[in-house]
Coordinates of C-alpha atoms in Angstrom, one line a residue:
Chain A
N1 CA 0.0 0.0 0.5
A2 CA 2.9 2.3 -1.2
G3 CA 0.6 5.1 -2.7
V4 CA 2.5 8.5 -3.8
T5 CA 6.4 7.3 -3.2
Q6 CA 9.1 10.4 -3.7
T7 CA 12.6 9.7 -4.5
P8 CA 15.2 11.0 -2.4
K9 CA 13.7 12.0 0.4
F10 CA 16.5 14.6 0.8
R11 CA 19.6 16.0 -1.3
V12 CA 22.0 18.7 -1.1
L13 CA 23.6 20.4 -4.5
K14 CA 25.7 23.1 -5.8
T15 CA 24.7 26.3 -7.9
G16 CA 24.7 24.8 -11.8
Q17 CA 24.2 21.0 -11.3
S18 CA 21.3 19.1 -12.2
M19 CA 18.6 16.5 -11.1
T20 CA 15.6 14.5 -10.8
L21 CA 13.3 14.0 -8.6
L22 CA 11.2 10.8 -8.9
C23 CA 7.4 10.4 -8.4
A24 CA 5.5 7.1 -8.4
Q25 CA 2.1 6.7 -7.6
D26 CA 0.4 2.8 -7.7
M27 CA -3.2 4.1 -7.4
N28 CA -4.0 4.5 -11.6
H29 CA -4.4 7.8 -11.1
E30 CA -5.0 9.9 -14.1
Y31 CA -3.7 13.6 -12.6
M32 CA 0.1 14.1 -11.1
Y33 CA 1.5 17.2 -9.3
W34 CA 4.8 18.8 -9.0
Y35 CA 4.6 21.5 -6.0
R36 CA 7.2 23.1 -3.9
Q37 CA 6.8 24.4 -0.1
D38 CA 8.0 27.7 1.1
P39 CA 7.3 29.1 4.7
G40 CA 5.0 31.8 4.2
M41 CA 4.1 31.0 0.8
G42 CA 2.2 27.5 1.2
L43 CA 2.2 25.0 -1.4
R44 CA 3.0 26.5 -5.2
L45 CA 2.4 24.6 -8.2
I46 CA 5.6 24.0 -9.9
H47 CA 3.7 21.3 -12.9
Y48 CA 1.3 18.6 -13.4
S49 CA -0.1 16.1 -15.9
V50 CA -3.4 15.2 -16.6
G51 CA -1.9 12.0 -18.4
E52 CA 0.8 10.0 -20.0
G53 CA 2.5 11.5 -22.1
T54 CA 1.4 15.2 -21.0
T55 CA 2.4 18.0 -19.0
A56 CA 1.6 21.4 -18.0
K57 CA 2.8 24.6 -16.0
G58 CA 1.7 25.8 -13.0
E59 CA 2.2 28.6 -11.1
V60 CA 5.5 28.7 -10.4
P61 CA 7.5 26.5 -13.9
D62 CA 10.5 28.4 -14.3
G63 CA 13.9 26.5 -14.0
Y64 CA 12.3 23.1 -13.6
N65 CA 10.4 20.5 -16.5
V66 CA 9.1 17.6 -16.4
S67 CA 8.0 14.2 -18.0
R68 CA 5.4 11.7 -17.9
L69 CA 6.2 8.5 -20.2
K70 CA 4.8 6.5 -18.3
K71 CA 1.0 6.6 -16.1
Q72 CA 2.4 5.9 -12.5
N73 CA 5.7 8.2 -12.7
F74 CA 6.7 12.0 -13.0
L75 CA 9.6 13.4 -12.9
L76 CA 11.0 16.9 -11.9
G77 CA 13.9 17.9 -13.2
L78 CA 16.3 20.5 -12.5
E79 CA 19.2 21.6 -15.1
S80 CA 21.2 24.0 -13.5
A81 CA 20.1 24.5 -10.2
A82 CA 19.7 27.7 -8.3
P83 CA 19.9 28.5 -4.8
S84 CA 16.6 30.0 -5.3
Q85 CA 15.0 26.7 -5.3
T86 CA 16.1 25.4 -2.0
S87 CA 12.7 24.2 -1.4
V88 CA 10.6 21.5 0.2
Y89 CA 8.8 19.4 -3.2
F90 CA 5.7 17.1 -2.8
C91 CA 4.4 14.7 -5.8
A92 CA 0.7 14.4 -5.7
S93 CA -1.5 12.4 -7.5
S94 CA -5.6 12.4 -8.0
Y95 CA -8.4 11.0 -9.5
E96 CA -11.8 12.2 -11.7
R97 CA -14.8 11.7 -9.3
T98 CA -18.0 12.6 -10.6
T99 CA -20.5 13.6 -8.5
G100 CA -23.6 13.7 -10.7
R101 CA -24.0 17.4 -11.3
V102 CA -20.5 17.9 -11.7
T103 CA -17.3 15.8 -12.5
N104 CA -15.3 16.9 -9.8
T105 CA -11.6 15.9 -9.1
G106 CA -11.0 14.1 -5.6
E107 CA -8.4 14.9 -3.4
L108 CA -4.6 15.4 -3.9
F109 CA -3.0 12.3 -2.1
F110 CA 0.3 13.4 -1.4
G111 CA 3.9 11.8 -1.0
E112 CA 6.0 12.7 1.8
G113 CA 8.0 15.5 0.6
S114 CA 11.5 15.9 -0.1
R115 CA 14.2 17.9 0.5
L116 CA 16.5 20.0 -1.7
T117 CA 19.1 22.0 -0.6
V118 CA 21.1 24.0 -3.2
L119 CA 24.5 25.8 -2.0
Chain B
A1 CA -7.6 34.3 -10.8
Q2 CA -8.6 32.2 -7.9
K3 CA -6.9 32.8 -4.6
I4 CA -6.8 31.5 -1.3
T5 CA -5.9 33.3 1.9
Q6 CA -5.1 33.0 5.1
T7 CA -5.3 35.5 7.9
Q8 CA -3.8 34.1 10.5
P9 CA 0.0 32.9 10.7
G10 CA -0.8 31.5 13.8
M11 CA -3.0 30.4 16.5
F12 CA -3.1 28.5 20.4
V13 CA -5.8 26.9 21.5
Q14 CA -6.7 25.5 25.2
E15 CA -6.9 21.4 25.4
K16 CA -10.6 21.0 24.4
E17 CA -11.5 23.6 23.6
A18 CA -13.0 24.3 19.9
V19 CA -11.0 26.7 17.7
T20 CA -11.6 28.5 14.2
L21 CA -9.5 28.4 11.3
D22 CA -10.1 31.1 8.8
C23 CA -10.2 31.2 5.1
T24 CA -11.2 33.0 2.5
Y25 CA -11.6 32.4 -1.4
D26 CA -11.8 33.9 -4.6
T27 CA -13.0 32.7 -7.9
S28 CA -15.4 33.7 -10.5
D29 CA -16.3 29.8 -11.2
Q30 CA -19.4 28.8 -10.0
S31 CA -18.4 25.4 -9.5
Y32 CA -15.6 25.0 -7.1
G33 CA -14.4 22.5 -4.2
L34 CA -12.3 23.8 -1.0
F35 CA -10.3 21.1 0.8
W36 CA -8.1 21.6 4.1
Y37 CA -5.1 19.8 4.4
K38 CA -3.2 19.0 7.9
Q39 CA 0.6 18.8 8.1
P40 CA 2.4 17.8 11.5
S41 CA 6.2 18.4 12.2
S42 CA 6.7 15.2 10.4
G43 CA 5.4 16.9 7.4
E44 CA 3.5 14.5 5.4
M45 CA -0.2 16.0 3.9
I46 CA -3.0 14.9 5.1
F47 CA -6.1 15.3 3.7
L48 CA -8.9 16.4 6.8
I49 CA -12.2 17.6 4.7
Y50 CA -13.8 18.5 1.2
Q51 CA -16.6 20.9 0.5
G52 CA -18.4 21.4 -3.0
S53 CA -19.7 24.5 -3.6
Y54 CA -22.8 23.1 -4.9
D55 CA -22.9 20.9 -1.4
E56 CA -26.2 22.4 0.5
Q57 CA -24.7 21.1 4.2
N58 CA -21.6 21.8 5.7
A59 CA -19.0 19.3 5.4
T60 CA -18.3 16.9 8.6
E61 CA -15.6 14.7 9.1
G62 CA -15.5 13.4 12.7
R63 CA -13.8 16.3 15.2
Y64 CA -13.4 18.7 11.9
S65 CA -16.2 20.6 9.9
L66 CA -16.3 23.2 7.5
N67 CA -18.7 26.9 8.0
F68 CA -19.0 27.0 4.3
Q69 CA -20.3 30.6 3.8
K70 CA -20.7 30.7 0.0
A71 CA -21.7 34.5 -0.3
R72 CA -18.8 35.8 1.5
K73 CA -16.9 33.1 0.0
S74 CA -15.3 31.6 3.1
A75 CA -14.3 28.2 4.2
N76 CA -13.6 28.3 8.1
L77 CA -12.1 24.8 9.5
V78 CA -13.6 24.3 12.8
I79 CA -12.4 21.6 15.1
S80 CA -14.0 20.8 17.9
A81 CA -12.6 19.4 21.4
S82 CA -8.8 20.0 20.6
Q83 CA -6.3 17.2 21.1
L84 CA -2.6 17.8 21.7
G85 CA -2.1 15.8 18.7
D86 CA -4.1 18.8 16.4
S87 CA -0.9 20.4 16.7
A88 CA 0.3 20.9 12.5
M89 CA 0.0 23.7 10.0
Y90 CA -3.3 24.0 8.1
F91 CA -3.9 24.5 5.1
C92 CA -6.7 26.0 3.1
A93 CA -6.7 24.9 -0.9
M94 CA -9.6 25.2 -3.8
R95 CA -9.9 23.5 -6.5
E96 CA -12.1 25.5 -9.8
A97 CA -13.5 22.7 -12.0
G98 CA -13.0 24.6 -15.2
L99 CA -14.3 24.4 -18.4
I100 CA -11.5 22.9 -19.8
Y101 CA -10.6 19.4 -19.4
N102 CA -7.2 19.2 -19.2
Q103 CA -7.4 21.9 -16.5
G104 CA -7.2 18.8 -14.2
G105 CA -7.7 18.5 -10.4
K106 CA -5.2 21.2 -9.4
L107 CA -5.2 23.0 -6.1
I108 CA -4.2 26.3 -5.2
F109 CA -2.9 26.9 -1.8
G110 CA -3.1 29.3 0.9
Q111 CA -0.2 30.1 3.0
G112 CA -1.2 28.2 5.7
T113 CA -1.9 28.1 9.6
E114 CA 0.0 26.9 12.6
L115 CA -1.9 25.6 15.4
S116 CA -0.4 25.0 18.5
V117 CA -3.0 23.2 21.3
K118 CA -1.7 24.1 24.8
P119 CA -2.0 21.0 27.4

């Protein structure tokens, strides 16, 4: 019963280095998301995907790229890390739910978070 | 543009008392959903409660209830009989149904309220 799994949990990078965060979900959810959490700013959406092979920009996409080659995986890449990208990153997934009146998605299921520090 | 505002950065409550966490939102959509999440010090995001814009009754889940006032665009979380384990950060979030399929189920989050329960 894994749910949403993020790897790695912690990472320290030097400015200019690249890295990829991996998110995997085993709930067959269509939608997946990457958020970043910074003190006093809540969670802000970086990128999201509504299905395999599709991605879209969120509120703060600059400096990040994503890919959704398989339905269960959503990768977040930093090509050239900057200190401003020091943050806690959360992956989430959700499903489509029809209420009978409107089509709503259900709540987001979150991973445990990945703490990234860029020096 | 949709927006969520939580005006209380921090709150204190005595154990066994009730507490209300404020949340106001702004949207031009008629169909939307409101969520509350809890984030304890361990960092995971825990879904608490959901209210749909067309739901006529206020949502309740155990000790959690959502005081939904649509005309005032507020969705306050009420926690009854506070417990020490309720000490955490609480986030209000909103999702618009949207008219375009590829909007996905993304949530917009408020800045959060840190609740401390005193023994």
